C-alpha positions as CSV (number, residue, x, y, z in Angstrom):
1,X,119.2,46.8,183.4
2,X,120.1,44.1,186.2
3,X,117.0,43.1,188.4
4,X,118.5,45.1,191.6
5,X,118.7,48.6,189.7
6,X,115.4,48.6,188.4
7,X,113.7,47.5,192.4
8,X,115.9,50.6,193.8
9,X,114.7,52.6,190.9
10,X,111.2,51.4,191.6
11,X,111.6,51.9,195.5
12,X,112.8,56.3,194.9
13,X,110.1,56.5,192.3
14,X,107.9,54.9,195.9
15,X,109.6,57.0,198.1
16,X,109.3,59.9,196.5
17,X,105.7,59.7,195.6
18,X,104.6,58.7,198.9
19,X,107.0,61.0,200.6
20,X,104.6,64.0,200.7
21,X,102.1,62.2,202.4
22,X,103.9,61.0,204.9
23,X,105.3,64.4,205.8
24,X,102.0,65.4,206.2
25,X,100.8,63.3,208.4
26,X,103.7,63.9,210.8
27,X,102.9,67.6,210.4
28,X,99.8,67.0,211.7
29,X,100.6,64.3,214.9
30,X,103.3,67.3,215.7
31,X,100.7,69.9,216.0
32,X,99.2,68.1,219.3
33,X,100.5,70.3,222.3
34,X,103.4,68.6,224.4
35,X,103.2,68.9,228.2
36,X,106.2,69.9,229.5
37,X,106.0,68.2,233.9
38,X,108.2,71.0,234.4
39,X,105.7,73.3,233.9
40,X,102.7,74.2,235.4
41,X,100.2,71.2,235.0
42,X,96.4,71.5,233.2
43,X,94.2,68.2,234.0
44,X,91.4,67.7,231.2
45,X,89.3,67.8,233.7
46,X,87.8,69.2,237.3
47,X,87.5,66.4,239.4
48,X,87.3,67.2,243.1
49,X,90.4,66.4,245.4
50,X,90.9,64.4,248.2
51,X,93.6,62.0,249.7
52,X,92.6,58.9,248.6
53,X,95.0,56.7,251.4
54,X,97.4,57.6,254.2
55,X,100.1,54.6,254.4
56,X,103.2,53.7,256.7
57,X,104.8,51.5,255.0
58,X,107.4,50.2,257.4
59,X,107.7,49.2,260.9
60,X,110.9,51.2,261.5
61,X,110.3,54.3,263.8
62,X,113.8,56.1,262.4
63,X,113.3,57.1,260.0
64,X,110.0,57.3,259.8
65,X,107.9,57.7,256.4
66,X,104.8,58.6,255.3
67,X,102.6,57.7,252.2
68,X,100.1,60.3,251.1
69,X,98.4,59.3,248.1
70,X,95.7,61.5,246.3
71,X,92.9,61.2,244.0
72,X,93.8,63.7,241.2
73,X,98.0,65.9,241.2
74,X,98.5,68.3,243.1
75,X,100.5,71.5,242.7
76,X,103.9,70.3,245.2
77,X,104.4,73.7,245.5
78,X,101.5,74.4,248.0
79,X,102.6,71.4,249.8
80,X,104.7,72.7,253.1
81,X,105.9,71.4,256.1
82,X,103.2,74.0,258.0
83,X,100.5,72.3,256.5
84,X,101.7,68.5,257.7
85,X,100.8,68.0,262.0
86,X,101.3,64.9,263.3
87,X,99.7,64.8,266.9
88,X,99.3,68.3,266.6
89,X,101.9,69.7,265.9
90,X,103.5,70.4,262.5
91,X,106.5,68.5,261.5
92,X,110.4,70.3,262.6
93,X,112.4,71.2,259.3
94,X,114.5,68.1,258.7
95,X,111.2,66.6,257.1
96,X,112.0,66.0,253.6
97,X,108.9,65.8,250.9
98,X,109.0,64.6,248.2
99,X,106.7,64.0,245.0
100,X,105.6,60.5,242.8
101,X,106.1,62.0,238.2
102,X,102.7,62.7,238.3
103,X,101.6,64.7,241.3
104,X,99.3,62.0,243.2
105,X,102.0,60.5,245.8
106,X,103.4,62.8,248.8
107,X,106.0,60.8,250.9
108,X,106.9,62.2,254.2
109,X,110.8,61.7,255.7
110,X,111.2,62.6,259.5
111,X,114.8,62.1,260.9
112,X,112.7,62.0,264.2
113,X,111.7,59.3,266.3
114,X,107.8,59.4,266.8
115,X,105.7,57.7,269.1
116,X,102.3,55.4,268.1
117,X,99.6,55.6,267.7
118,X,100.4,58.8,265.2
119,X,97.5,61.2,264.5
120,X,98.2,62.6,261.5
121,X,97.0,65.7,259.2
122,X,97.4,67.4,255.8
123,X,95.6,70.7,255.3
124,X,96.3,73.4,252.8
125,X,97.1,72.1,249.5
126,X,95.8,73.1,246.5
127,X,96.2,71.4,242.7
128,X,97.3,72.9,239.8
129,X,93.8,74.6,238.7
130,X,93.7,76.1,242.2
131,X,91.3,74.0,243.5
132,X,91.8,73.1,247.3
133,X,92.5,69.6,248.6
134,X,90.0,68.2,251.5
135,X,91.9,68.5,254.3
136,X,92.8,64.1,256.0
137,X,92.6,63.8,259.6
138,X,93.7,60.5,260.4
139,X,94.0,59.3,264.3
140,X,95.6,56.3,265.8
141,X,97.7,55.7,262.3
142,X,99.9,52.6,263.0
143,X,103.5,51.4,261.1
144,X,102.8,49.4,258.7
145,X,99.1,50.8,258.8
146,X,96.8,52.2,255.3
147,X,94.4,53.7,256.0
148,X,91.7,55.1,253.1
149,X,88.7,57.5,253.1
150,X,85.9,56.2,252.3
151,X,83.8,59.2,250.0
152,X,80.1,57.3,251.1
153,X,80.9,57.0,254.3
154,X,83.1,60.2,255.0
155,X,85.7,59.0,257.2
156,X,89.0,56.7,257.2
157,X,89.1,53.3,257.1
158,X,91.5,50.5,257.9
159,X,92.7,47.9,256.0
């Protein structure tokens, strides 16, 4: 028998002996639940939800973009245009809402120009577990500014 045939037969014997072990390990790993992104997400732990940061990334007044960064994932279905206020008035129907994949960023695009300084408020948002997200009210927001919520001081701080 040639050396090639011996190697091939040895490999076949090893494969047939090890295959059941590998198949069993793959079965055990397959039992880990797979989370469907489109479905309802359930977080691993229950933590307080709040808006960590509000940012207007551009100087341009039209279209205006406002980013809300959350401390944990939120339910996008709970965010409605009626929940977002600019200078005390709800945003108009032309505003477009978008979320990042993780559900921790809400981006609002406004078609209408706004006057600065701008007071921004977000309320009535919920998490996937049904918990409420603490309302965020930031007065005096300018273009290209970032405000971060300091939980110890319980106030918004520009940075």
